[in-house]
Coordinates of C-alpha atoms in Angstrom, one line a residue:
Chain A
X626 CA -42.7 40.9 40.1
X627 CA -40.7 38.0 41.4
X628 CA -42.4 35.6 39.0
X629 CA -41.9 38.0 36.1
X630 CA -38.2 38.1 36.9
X631 CA -37.9 34.3 37.1
X632 CA -39.8 33.9 33.9
X633 CA -37.7 36.5 32.1
X634 CA -34.5 34.9 33.5
X635 CA -35.6 31.4 32.3
X636 CA -36.6 32.7 28.8
X637 CA -33.3 34.6 28.6
X638 CA -31.1 31.7 29.6
X639 CA -32.8 29.3 27.2
X640 CA -32.4 31.7 24.4
X641 CA -28.8 32.4 25.1
X642 CA -27.7 28.8 26.1
X643 CA -27.1 27.7 22.6
X644 CA -25.6 31.0 21.4
X645 CA -23.1 30.5 18.6
X646 CA -20.2 32.7 18.3
X647 CA -20.6 35.5 15.8
X648 CA -18.0 35.5 13.2
X649 CA -15.4 38.2 13.9
X650 CA -15.7 40.8 11.3
X651 CA -12.6 42.4 10.1
X652 CA -10.7 43.1 7.0
X653 CA -11.0 40.2 4.5
X654 CA -7.7 38.5 3.9
X655 CA -6.9 37.7 0.3
X656 CA -5.9 34.1 -0.1
X657 CA -2.4 33.6 -1.4
X658 CA -2.7 31.8 -4.7
X659 CA -0.4 28.8 -5.3
X660 CA 0.6 28.0 -8.8
X661 CA 0.8 24.4 -9.7
X662 CA 3.4 23.2 -12.2
X663 CA 2.7 19.9 -13.9
X664 CA 5.1 18.0 -16.0
X665 CA 3.8 15.4 -18.5
X666 CA 5.8 12.7 -20.4
X667 CA 4.4 11.4 -23.5
X668 CA 5.7 8.3 -25.3
X669 CA 6.2 8.8 -29.0
X670 CA 7.6 6.9 -31.9
X671 CA 9.4 9.0 -34.4
X672 CA 7.4 12.0 -33.3
X673 CA 4.0 10.3 -33.3
X674 CA 2.2 9.7 -30.0
X675 CA 2.5 6.1 -28.9
X676 CA -0.8 4.5 -28.2
X677 CA 0.2 1.0 -27.1
X678 CA 0.6 0.1 -30.8
X679 CA 2.7 -2.7 -32.0
X680 CA 6.0 -1.3 -33.4
X681 CA 8.4 -2.8 -35.9
X682 CA 12.0 -2.8 -34.9
X683 CA 14.9 -1.9 -37.1
X684 CA 15.6 -5.7 -37.1
X685 CA 12.2 -6.5 -38.5
X686 CA 10.5 -8.1 -35.5
X687 CA 7.5 -6.5 -33.8
X688 CA 7.2 -5.3 -30.2
X689 CA 5.2 -3.2 -27.8
X690 CA 5.6 -1.5 -24.5
X691 CA 3.7 -2.7 -21.4
X692 CA 5.1 -0.2 -19.0
X693 CA 7.7 2.4 -18.3
X694 CA 8.6 3.7 -14.8
X695 CA 11.1 6.4 -14.1
X696 CA 12.4 7.5 -10.7
X697 CA 13.9 11.0 -10.7
X698 CA 15.3 13.3 -8.1
X699 CA 16.5 16.9 -7.6
X700 CA 14.4 18.4 -10.4
X701 CA 15.7 22.0 -10.3
X702 CA 16.8 25.1 -12.1
X703 CA 20.1 26.1 -10.6
X704 CA 19.5 26.4 -6.9
X705 CA 15.7 26.5 -7.3
X706 CA 14.3 23.1 -6.4
X707 CA 11.1 22.2 -8.2
X708 CA 10.7 18.6 -6.9
X709 CA 13.0 16.6 -4.6
X710 CA 11.7 13.3 -6.1
X711 CA 9.2 12.2 -8.6
X712 CA 7.9 8.9 -10.0
X713 CA 6.6 8.4 -13.5
X714 CA 4.6 5.2 -13.9
X715 CA 2.8 5.1 -17.2
X716 CA 0.5 2.2 -16.3
X717 CA -0.7 3.8 -13.1
X718 CA -0.6 7.5 -13.8
X719 CA -0.6 7.9 -17.5
X720 CA 1.5 10.8 -18.7
X721 CA 2.0 12.5 -15.3
X722 CA 5.7 13.1 -14.7
X723 CA 5.7 15.5 -11.8
X724 CA 3.5 18.0 -10.0
X725 CA 4.8 20.8 -7.8
X726 CA 4.3 24.4 -7.0
X727 CA 6.2 27.4 -8.1
X728 CA 6.4 30.2 -10.6
X729 CA 7.0 29.0 -14.2
X730 CA 9.2 32.0 -14.7
X731 CA 11.7 30.4 -12.3
X732 CA 11.9 27.2 -14.3
X733 CA 12.6 28.2 -17.8
X734 CA 15.2 25.4 -17.9
X735 CA 15.4 22.3 -15.9
X736 CA 18.0 19.7 -14.7
X737 CA 17.2 16.4 -13.1
X738 CA 18.7 13.2 -11.9
X739 CA 17.4 10.0 -13.5
X740 CA 17.9 7.9 -10.5
X741 CA 18.8 8.5 -6.8
X742 CA 22.1 9.9 -5.5
X743 CA 24.2 7.4 -3.5
X744 CA 23.6 9.3 -0.2
X745 CA 19.9 8.4 -0.4
X746 CA 20.2 5.3 -2.5
X747 CA 21.5 3.2 0.4
X748 CA 19.6 4.9 3.2
X749 CA 16.5 3.4 4.9
X750 CA 13.5 4.1 2.6
X751 CA 11.2 4.2 5.7
X752 CA 12.9 7.4 6.7
X753 CA 11.9 9.3 3.6
X754 CA 9.1 11.9 3.9
X755 CA 5.6 10.2 4.0
X756 CA 4.6 11.8 0.7
X757 CA 7.8 11.2 -1.1
X758 CA 7.9 8.5 -3.9
X759 CA 11.1 7.4 -2.2
X760 CA 9.3 6.3 1.0
X761 CA 9.0 2.5 1.2
X762 CA 5.2 2.9 1.4
X763 CA 5.1 4.6 -2.0
X764 CA 8.0 3.2 -4.0
X765 CA 6.2 0.0 -4.9
X766 CA 8.5 -2.3 -6.8
X767 CA 11.2 0.4 -7.4
X768 CA 13.3 -0.6 -4.4
X769 CA 15.7 -3.5 -4.5
X770 CA 17.1 -3.3 -0.9
X771 CA 19.8 -1.7 1.1
X772 CA 22.7 -2.7 -1.0
X773 CA 21.6 -2.1 -4.6
X774 CA 19.1 0.6 -3.5
X775 CA 16.4 1.9 -5.8
X776 CA 15.5 0.9 -9.3
X777 CA 15.9 4.0 -11.4
X778 CA 14.2 2.9 -14.6
X779 CA 12.0 0.1 -15.7
X780 CA 11.2 -0.5 -19.3
X781 CA 9.0 -3.5 -20.0
X782 CA 7.3 -5.0 -23.0
X783 CA 6.9 -7.9 -25.3
X784 CA 8.5 -8.8 -28.6
X785 CA 7.7 -11.3 -31.3
X786 CA 11.1 -12.7 -32.1
X787 CA 10.0 -15.9 -33.7
X788 CA 9.3 -14.3 -37.1
X789 CA 6.8 -17.0 -38.1
X790 CA 3.9 -14.7 -39.2
X791 CA 2.0 -15.5 -36.0
X792 CA 1.3 -13.0 -33.2
X793 CA 3.3 -14.9 -30.6
X794 CA 5.1 -12.1 -28.7
X795 CA 7.2 -14.8 -27.2
X796 CA 9.8 -12.6 -25.7
X797 CA 9.1 -10.6 -22.6
X798 CA 11.7 -7.8 -22.2
X799 CA 12.5 -6.2 -18.8
X800 CA 15.1 -3.6 -18.4
X801 CA 15.5 -2.8 -14.7
X802 CA 18.2 -0.2 -14.3
X803 CA 19.6 0.9 -11.0
X804 CA 22.7 1.3 -8.9
X805 CA 25.1 4.2 -8.3
X806 CA 26.9 3.7 -11.5
X807 CA 23.8 4.3 -13.5
X808 CA 22.8 7.6 -12.0
X809 CA 22.4 10.1 -14.8
X810 CA 21.7 13.9 -15.1
X811 CA 19.4 15.1 -17.8
X812 CA 19.2 18.7 -18.9
X813 CA 16.4 20.6 -20.6
X814 CA 17.9 24.0 -21.6
X815 CA 14.5 25.4 -22.6
X816 CA 11.3 24.4 -20.9
X817 CA 8.0 25.8 -22.2
X818 CA 5.1 26.3 -19.8
X819 CA 1.6 26.4 -21.1
X820 CA -1.1 28.1 -18.9
X821 CA -4.0 25.8 -18.1
X822 CA -5.6 28.2 -15.7
X823 CA -4.7 31.2 -13.6
X824 CA -3.1 28.8 -11.0
X825 CA -1.7 26.0 -13.1
X826 CA 0.9 25.6 -15.8
X827 CA 2.0 22.5 -17.7
X828 CA 5.1 21.5 -19.5
X829 CA 5.4 18.6 -22.0
X830 CA 8.2 16.1 -22.4
X831 CA 8.5 13.2 -24.8
X832 CA 10.3 9.9 -24.6
X833 CA 10.8 8.8 -28.2
X834 CA 10.8 5.0 -28.5
X835 CA 12.4 5.0 -31.9
X836 CA 15.3 7.0 -30.6
X837 CA 15.7 4.6 -27.7
X838 CA 15.1 1.3 -29.4
X839 CA 15.6 1.7 -33.1
X840 CA 17.9 4.5 -34.1
X841 CA 21.7 4.7 -34.0
X842 CA 23.0 1.8 -32.0
X843 CA 19.6 -0.1 -32.0
X844 CA 18.7 -2.5 -29.2
X845 CA 18.2 -6.1 -30.5
X846 CA 15.5 -7.5 -28.2
X847 CA 16.3 -11.0 -29.5
X848 CA 19.6 -10.9 -27.7
X849 CA 19.4 -8.0 -25.2
X850 CA 16.0 -8.4 -23.4
X851 CA 16.8 -8.5 -19.8
X852 CA 18.8 -6.6 -17.2
X853 CA 18.7 -6.5 -13.5
X854 CA 21.8 -4.3 -13.3
X855 CA 24.1 -7.0 -12.1
X856 CA 27.8 -6.3 -12.6
X857 CA 28.0 -8.5 -15.7
X858 CA 25.1 -6.6 -17.3
X859 CA 26.6 -3.1 -16.8
X860 CA 27.7 -2.6 -20.4
X861 CA 24.1 -3.0 -21.6
X862 CA 22.8 -1.0 -18.6
X863 CA 25.1 1.9 -19.3
X864 CA 24.2 1.8 -22.9
X865 CA 20.5 1.9 -22.1
X866 CA 20.8 4.8 -19.6
X867 CA 22.8 6.8 -22.2
X868 CA 20.2 6.2 -24.8
X869 CA 17.5 7.4 -22.4
X870 CA 19.2 10.7 -22.1
X871 CA 19.0 11.2 -25.8
X872 CA 15.4 9.9 -26.1
X873 CA 13.8 12.2 -23.5
X874 CA 13.3 15.8 -24.6
X875 CA 11.2 18.8 -23.6
X876 CA 8.6 19.9 -26.1
X877 CA 9.1 23.4 -27.4
Chain B
X1484 CA -44.8 27.1 44.5
X1485 CA -45.0 28.8 41.1
X1486 CA -41.5 30.2 41.6
X1487 CA -40.1 26.8 42.5
X1488 CA -41.7 25.3 39.4
X1489 CA -40.4 28.1 37.2
X1490 CA -36.9 27.6 38.6
X1491 CA -37.0 23.9 38.0
X1492 CA -38.2 24.5 34.5
X1493 CA -35.4 27.0 33.9
X1494 CA -32.8 24.5 35.1
X1495 CA -34.1 21.7 32.9
X1496 CA -34.3 24.0 29.9
X1497 CA -30.7 25.1 30.4
X1498 CA -29.4 21.6 30.8
X1499 CA -31.1 20.2 27.7
X1500 CA -31.2 23.2 25.4
X1501 CA -28.1 22.2 23.4
X1502 CA -28.3 18.4 23.4
X1503 CA -28.2 16.7 20.0
X1504 CA -30.1 13.5 19.3
X1505 CA -28.1 10.5 20.6
X1506 CA -25.2 12.6 21.8
X1507 CA -23.8 12.0 25.2
X1508 CA -21.6 14.8 26.2
X1509 CA -20.0 13.3 29.2
X1510 CA -17.0 11.3 27.9
X1511 CA -13.6 12.4 26.7
X1512 CA -11.7 10.0 24.6
X1513 CA -8.1 9.2 25.4
X1514 CA -5.7 9.3 22.4
X1515 CA -4.1 5.9 21.9
X1516 CA -0.3 6.1 21.8
X1517 CA 0.5 3.7 19.0
X1518 CA 4.2 2.8 19.2
X1519 CA 5.7 1.8 15.9
X1520 CA 9.1 0.1 15.3
X1521 CA 11.8 2.7 14.5
X1522 CA 12.3 1.2 11.1
X1523 CA 8.7 1.4 10.0
X1524 CA 7.1 4.1 7.9
X1525 CA 4.5 6.3 9.5
X1526 CA 0.9 4.9 9.6
X1527 CA -1.8 7.0 8.0
X1528 CA -4.6 7.2 10.4
X1529 CA -7.9 8.5 8.8
X1530 CA -8.9 11.9 10.2
X1531 CA -12.4 10.7 10.8
X1532 CA -11.3 7.7 12.9
X1533 CA -8.4 8.6 15.2
X1534 CA -7.1 6.0 17.5
X1535 CA -8.5 6.2 21.0
X1536 CA -8.0 3.9 24.0
X1537 CA -11.8 3.6 24.3
X1538 CA -12.3 2.9 20.5
X1539 CA -9.5 0.3 20.4
X1540 CA -10.9 -1.6 23.4
X1541 CA -14.4 -1.5 22.0
X1542 CA -13.0 -2.7 18.7
X1543 CA -11.3 -5.6 20.4
X1544 CA -14.5 -6.7 22.0
X1545 CA -16.4 -6.5 18.8
X1546 CA -13.7 -8.5 16.9
X1547 CA -14.4 -11.4 19.2
X1548 CA -18.2 -10.8 19.4
X1549 CA -20.2 -13.8 18.1
X1550 CA -23.5 -11.8 18.3
X1551 CA -22.5 -10.2 15.0
X1552 CA -23.4 -13.5 13.3
X1553 CA -26.9 -14.7 12.6
X1554 CA -26.7 -17.7 15.0
X1555 CA -24.4 -16.1 17.5
X1556 CA -21.6 -18.6 16.8
X1557 CA -19.1 -16.8 14.6
X1558 CA -17.0 -13.7 15.3
X1559 CA -14.3 -12.1 13.1
X1560 CA -11.9 -14.2 15.1
X1561 CA -13.5 -17.3 13.8
X1562 CA -11.9 -16.9 10.4
X1563 CA -9.0 -14.7 11.6
X1564 CA -7.7 -16.8 14.4
X1565 CA -5.0 -15.4 16.7
X1566 CA -3.4 -18.9 16.7
X1567 CA -2.9 -18.6 13.0
X1568 CA -1.5 -15.1 12.8
X1569 CA -5.1 -13.9 12.4
X1570 CA -5.7 -15.9 9.3
X1571 CA -7.6 -19.1 8.8
X1572 CA -5.7 -22.4 8.9
X1573 CA -8.4 -23.9 6.7
X1574 CA -8.1 -23.5 3.0
X1575 CA -11.5 -21.9 2.9
X1576 CA -13.4 -20.4 5.7
X1577 CA -16.9 -21.8 6.6
X1578 CA -19.8 -19.5 7.3
X1579 CA -22.6 -20.1 9.7
X1580 CA -24.7 -21.9 7.1
X1581 CA -21.9 -24.3 6.4
X1582 CA -21.1 -22.7 3.1
X1583 CA -17.5 -22.1 2.2
X1584 CA -15.9 -19.2 0.4
X1585 CA -13.5 -19.6 -2.5
X1586 CA -10.5 -17.7 -1.0
X1587 CA -8.3 -18.2 1.9
X1588 CA -8.8 -15.6 4.7
X1589 CA -6.0 -13.0 4.7
X1590 CA -3.8 -12.5 7.7
X1591 CA -4.6 -9.4 9.7
X1592 CA -1.1 -8.0 10.1
X1593 CA 0.0 -4.4 9.8
X1594 CA -3.3 -3.5 8.1
X1595 CA -2.8 0.2 9.0
X1596 CA -0.1 0.4 6.3
X1597 CA -2.2 -1.1 3.6
X1598 CA -4.1 0.8 0.9
X1599 CA -6.7 -1.7 -0.2
X1600 CA -8.3 -4.8 1.2
X1601 CA -9.5 -8.3 0.2
X1602 CA -7.5 -10.3 -2.3
X1603 CA -9.2 -8.4 -5.1
X1604 CA -8.8 -5.0 -3.5
X1605 CA -12.4 -4.1 -3.7
X1606 CA -12.4 -2.2 -0.4
X1607 CA -10.3 0.9 -0.4
X1608 CA -10.5 1.5 3.4
X1609 CA -10.3 -0.8 6.4
X1610 CA -13.7 0.4 7.5
X1611 CA -15.2 -0.5 4.2
X1612 CA -13.7 -4.0 4.4
X1613 CA -15.1 -4.6 7.9
X1614 CA -18.6 -3.8 6.8
X1615 CA -18.7 -6.7 4.4
X1616 CA -18.4 -10.0 6.3
X1617 CA -21.3 -9.4 8.7
X1618 CA -24.1 -9.4 6.1
X1619 CA -22.4 -11.8 3.7
X1620 CA -24.6 -15.0 3.5
X1621 CA -21.6 -17.2 3.3
X1622 CA -19.9 -15.6 6.3
X1623 CA -21.6 -14.2 9.3
X1624 CA -25.0 -13.9 7.6
X1625 CA -26.7 -11.2 9.6
X1626 CA -28.0 -7.9 8.5
X1627 CA -26.3 -4.9 10.1
X1628 CA -29.7 -3.8 11.3
X1629 CA -30.1 -7.0 13.3
X1630 CA -26.5 -6.8 14.5
X1631 CA -27.1 -3.3 15.8
X1632 CA -30.3 -4.4 17.6
X1633 CA -28.2 -7.1 19.4
X1634 CA -25.5 -4.6 20.4
X1635 CA -27.9 -1.9 21.4
X1636 CA -29.7 -4.5 23.7
X1637 CA -26.4 -5.0 25.6
X1638 CA -25.8 -2.4 28.2
X1639 CA -22.0 -3.2 28.1
X1640 CA -22.0 -2.1 24.5
X1641 CA -24.2 0.9 25.0
X1642 CA -21.7 2.1 27.6
X1643 CA -18.6 1.2 25.5
X1644 CA -20.0 3.1 22.4
X1645 CA -20.8 6.1 24.6
X1646 CA -17.2 6.1 25.9
X1647 CA -15.7 5.7 22.5
X1648 CA -18.0 7.9 20.4
X1649 CA -20.1 9.9 22.7
X1650 CA -23.3 8.4 21.5
X1651 CA -26.0 6.0 22.6
X1652 CA -27.0 5.4 19.0
X1653 CA -25.0 2.4 17.8
X1654 CA -24.7 2.0 14.0
X1655 CA -22.7 -0.1 11.5
X1656 CA -20.3 2.7 10.7
X1657 CA -19.3 3.2 14.3
X1658 CA -19.0 -0.5 14.8
X1659 CA -16.7 -0.7 11.8
X1660 CA -14.7 2.2 13.0
X1661 CA -14.1 0.7 16.4
X1662 CA -12.9 -2.6 14.8
X1663 CA -10.7 -0.7 12.4
X1664 CA -9.1 1.1 15.3
X1665 CA -8.3 -2.2 17.0
X1666 CA -6.9 -3.7 13.8
X1667 CA -4.7 -0.8 13.2
X1668 CA -3.0 -1.4 16.6
X1669 CA -2.0 -4.9 15.4
X1670 CA 1.5 -4.1 14.4
X1671 CA 4.1 -6.8 13.9
X1672 CA 7.7 -5.6 13.7
X1673 CA 9.9 -7.6 16.1
X1674 CA 11.3 -10.6 14.4
X1675 CA 14.8 -11.9 13.4
X1676 CA 14.1 -10.3 10.0
X1677 CA 13.6 -6.9 11.6
X1678 CA 16.9 -7.0 13.4
X1679 CA 18.6 -8.1 10.2
X1680 CA 16.9 -5.3 8.3
X1681 CA 18.0 -2.7 10.9
X1682 CA 21.5 -4.1 10.9
X1683 CA 21.7 -3.6 7.1
X1684 CA 20.8 0.0 7.4
X1685 CA 23.2 0.5 10.3
X1686 CA 20.4 1.4 12.6
X1687 CA 21.2 1.0 16.2
X1688 CA 19.8 -2.1 17.9
X1689 CA 18.4 -2.0 21.4
X1690 CA 19.8 -4.6 23.9
X1691 CA 16.7 -6.7 23.3
X1692 CA 17.1 -6.4 19.5
X1693 CA 20.8 -7.2 19.8
X1694 CA 20.0 -10.3 21.8
X1695 CA 17.7 -11.4 19.0
X1696 CA 20.2 -10.6 16.3
X1697 CA 22.7 -12.8 18.2
X1698 CA 20.4 -15.7 17.6
X1699 CA 20.3 -15.3 13.8
X1700 CA 22.1 -18.1 12.2
X1701 CA 24.4 -18.0 9.2
X1702 CA 22.0 -20.0 7.2
X1703 CA 19.2 -17.5 8.0
X1704 CA 21.5 -14.7 6.8
X1705 CA 22.4 -16.7 3.7
X1706 CA 18.7 -17.3 3.1
X1707 CA 18.1 -13.5 3.3
X1708 CA 20.8 -12.8 0.8
X1709 CA 19.3 -15.4 -1.5
X1710 CA 15.9 -13.9 -1.0
X1711 CA 17.2 -10.5 -2.2
X1712 CA 19.5 -11.9 -4.9
X1713 CA 18.5 -11.0 -8.4
X1714 CA 20.0 -14.3 -9.5
X1715 CA 18.7 -16.2 -6.5
X1716 CA 15.2 -16.1 -5.2
X1717 CA 14.5 -12.7 -6.7
X1718 CA 11.7 -12.4 -4.2
X1719 CA 12.2 -8.8 -3.1
X1720 CA 10.4 -7.3 -6.1
X1721 CA 7.1 -7.9 -4.3
X1722 CA 8.2 -8.7 -0.7
X1723 CA 10.5 -6.1 0.6
X1724 CA 11.1 -3.4 3.2
X1725 CA 10.0 -3.5 6.7
X1726 CA 6.4 -4.4 5.8
X1727 CA 7.5 -7.3 3.6
X1728 CA 4.9 -6.5 0.9
X1729 CA 4.2 -3.8 -1.6
X1730 CA 0.8 -2.1 -2.0
X1731 CA 0.2 -3.6 -5.5
X1732 CA -1.5 -6.4 -7.3
X1733 CA 0.3 -9.2 -9.0
X1734 CA -0.2 -12.3 -11.1
X1735 CA 2.5 -14.5 -9.7
X1736 CA 2.2 -17.3 -12.2
X1737 CA -0.2 -19.7 -10.5
X1738 CA -2.3 -20.5 -13.5
X1739 CA -2.5 -20.2 -17.3
X1740 CA -6.2 -19.7 -17.1
X1741 CA -8.1 -18.1 -14.2
X1742 CA -11.0 -19.6 -12.4
X1743 CA -10.8 -16.6 -10.1
X1744 CA -10.3 -13.3 -11.9
X1745 CA -9.1 -11.5 -8.8
X1746 CA -8.7 -7.8 -9.4
X1747 CA -10.0 -8.3 -12.9
X1748 CA -13.4 -9.2 -11.4
X1749 CA -13.5 -5.8 -9.8
X1750 CA -12.1 -3.6 -12.6
X1751 CA -13.3 -5.7 -15.5
X1752 CA -10.1 -5.0 -17.3
X1753 CA -8.4 -7.8 -19.2
X1754 CA -5.0 -6.5 -17.9
X1755 CA -6.1 -7.2 -14.3
X1756 CA -7.3 -10.8 -14.8
X1757 CA -5.6 -13.2 -12.4
X1758 CA -3.9 -10.4 -10.4
X1759 CA -4.3 -10.5 -6.6
X1760 CA -3.2 -8.3 -3.7
X1761 CA 0.4 -9.0 -2.7
X1762 CA 0.2 -10.2 0.9
X1763 CA 2.8 -9.7 3.6
X1764 CA 5.3 -12.4 4.4
X1765 CA 5.3 -11.5 8.1
X1766 CA 4.6 -14.4 10.3
X1767 CA 4.3 -16.5 7.2
X1768 CA 5.1 -19.7 9.2
X1769 CA 1.8 -19.2 11.1
X1770 CA -0.5 -18.1 8.3
X1771 CA -0.7 -21.0 6.0
X1772 CA -2.2 -22.3 3.7
X1773 CA -0.9 -20.0 1.1
X1774 CA -2.0 -18.0 -2.0
X1775 CA -5.5 -16.5 -2.6
X1776 CA -7.1 -19.9 -2.8
X1777 CA -4.9 -21.6 -0.1
X1778 CA -3.7 -24.1 -2.6
X1779 CA -0.3 -24.6 -1.0
X1780 CA -0.3 -26.1 2.4
X1781 CA 3.4 -25.7 3.2
X1782 CA 6.2 -23.2 2.6
X1783 CA 8.0 -25.9 0.7
X1784 CA 5.2 -25.9 -1.9
X1785 CA 5.3 -22.1 -2.2
X1786 CA 9.1 -22.2 -2.8
X1787 CA 8.7 -25.0 -5.3
X1788 CA 6.1 -22.9 -7.2
X1789 CA 8.5 -20.0 -7.6
X1790 CA 11.3 -22.3 -8.3
X1791 CA 9.8 -24.4 -11.1
X1792 CA 6.1 -24.2 -11.1
X1793 CA 5.4 -20.7 -12.6
X1794 CA 2.8 -20.7 -15.3
X1795 CA 2.8 -18.2 -18.1
X1796 CA -0.3 -16.0 -18.9
X1797 CA -1.1 -12.8 -20.6
X1798 CA -1.1 -10.8 -17.3
X1799 CA 1.9 -12.4 -15.6
X1800 CA 3.8 -9.9 -13.5
X1801 CA 6.9 -8.6 -15.4
X1802 CA 8.8 -9.0 -12.1
X1803 CA 8.4 -12.8 -12.6
X1804 CA 11.5 -12.6 -14.6
X1805 CA 12.1 -16.3 -15.0
X1806 CA 8.6 -17.3 -15.9
X1807 CA 9.6 -18.5 -19.3
X1808 CA 11.7 -21.2 -17.7
X1809 CA 9.2 -22.1 -15.0
X1810 CA 10.8 -20.1 -12.3
X1811 CA 14.1 -19.2 -10.6
X1812 CA 15.3 -22.8 -10.6
X1813 CA 16.7 -23.1 -7.1
X1814 CA 18.5 -26.2 -6.0
X1815 CA 17.6 -28.2 -2.9
X1816 CA 20.0 -26.3 -0.7
X1817 CA 18.9 -22.9 -1.9
X1818 CA 15.3 -23.9 -1.3
X1819 CA 16.2 -24.8 2.3
X1820 CA 17.9 -21.5 2.8
X1821 CA 15.0 -19.5 1.6
X1822 CA 12.7 -21.5 3.9
X1823 CA 15.0 -20.8 6.9
X1824 CA 14.9 -17.1 6.0
X1825 CA 11.1 -17.1 5.8
X1826 CA 10.9 -18.6 9.3
X1827 CA 12.8 -15.5 10.6
X1828 CA 9.7 -13.4 9.8
X1829 CA 7.9 -14.9 12.8
X1830 CA 7.2 -12.4 15.5
X1831 CA 6.3 -14.2 18.7
X1832 CA 5.5 -10.9 20.5
X1833 CA 2.8 -10.2 17.9
X1834 CA 1.4 -13.7 17.9
X1835 CA 1.1 -13.9 21.6
X1836 CA 0.3 -10.3 22.4
X1837 CA -2.4 -10.2 25.1
X1838 CA -3.6 -6.8 23.8
X1839 CA -4.8 -8.7 20.7
X1840 CA -6.3 -11.6 22.5
X1841 CA -10.0 -12.2 23.3
X1842 CA -11.2 -10.1 26.2
X1843 CA -11.8 -12.1 29.4

């Protein structure tokens, strides 16, 4: 009897020693679906998608774009915030402009800063949220320092200004635009959302290079090919920022 | 007798019924409290390799462990010397066979804030980077299998791995994890530059920081202004913020043609040819020679390069604004100011920190 008891106890303990918890059964909880909203910015030239081609300026010389970077903040519809900050970097992320969560019905129109408001522009970028493009770890080359703050826009490329029939592309152009004076607000009165899946929607925007470089008040890259937003460069910088507001549109 | 035997059997079964292979269930790891300077961003610690006191200490031992090399003469510290800001004062490091590499060893400073490793960025995690030098024939030249045998043979390491990872089965990944933990604690953030940086952002200085700030000279401040100036050194595009680098690659105009493709050798993209990881400038006075191939022995040579020695090429960084004129064209006084500023990035506390030194 005693041996039987001990044997039973030993068998029972060894069987139970590694008992895993049974899952608690109860009413299944339906997962709350989050809707992702994606914005994409496509470069175009006169309505045609720009595929890194060589373009011909209104002055006759040829040029191409190597990269465009835009830093935006306070993307919103009224008091509904869609994204506190976003960074578009064509070379690194293609057409991705922003990605956020929300209902497309709440964002039938959008307003955004191109640039960073003064209150943040001169604050310590290490203090920004870890996942923000404004954090010093994420901002890359888009931060000048405490005084000038962030670079709002970079437009870079090469132009062949020698006009000698050869592909020289002698002129590198760099427009680096930043500083409180250059902060702009852009508005998209109607934003169209296309359903990609039951949980994601996408909206398309375009940046038309012809409108920026070659339309009314064209930019002559032979003369105006460089800004670092110093005080003496402000007339050109303001002109470029104003042209940007006209060149970027939402696709209907 | 039988009852005693059964009881003994029962106890044994109970004790061992849930033991996994190699797992030692007796140790609890102590979270490592990594203190970061107040003006630094947060450090992303991988979820699968949290910092623990035991892991960091094991990693320190392994960093200085010569048994990881084929002839037991070379440790990580052999090419990343504490006396040289954890870089190599030689242009190229020499492996145990006497062969040299073709790139200067990078300084191991603030690695926990970086997103890719090696000059060409081929390792996307610190753990991956650590796995490479041990079997590399021109470096430590020993298979990980043999390295593990040596570690496993050592009771000191068997105990240390047990304490750090609750296992008596040492492997290359755990070894790399431990070293990575140690390297992540190597944070440099107390230099004259740091107090100047905090002052700029109106951040409060501790008495110790204020005392250091009081030592900053007018020339050093002027050098800092010039470093940041768009019309001066124009250096900040790639070397800015508290970390004094950006997590990007750049062709900084060293060559018109590339003997070393850099990032291009990894991605095979023409647009990446001649681009290399942007290094930190922290402790730059201790970490020469400079550039991916250690071609510049002195800071003067580096400054001269950016001033008048920039070479054009198809992939030159657009931030090298003045490449078409050879560089930013500083005069002698401006070059001296820039150099004085660069010297302010020296962090004596980091360079002499006993926590990073070889174990006794």
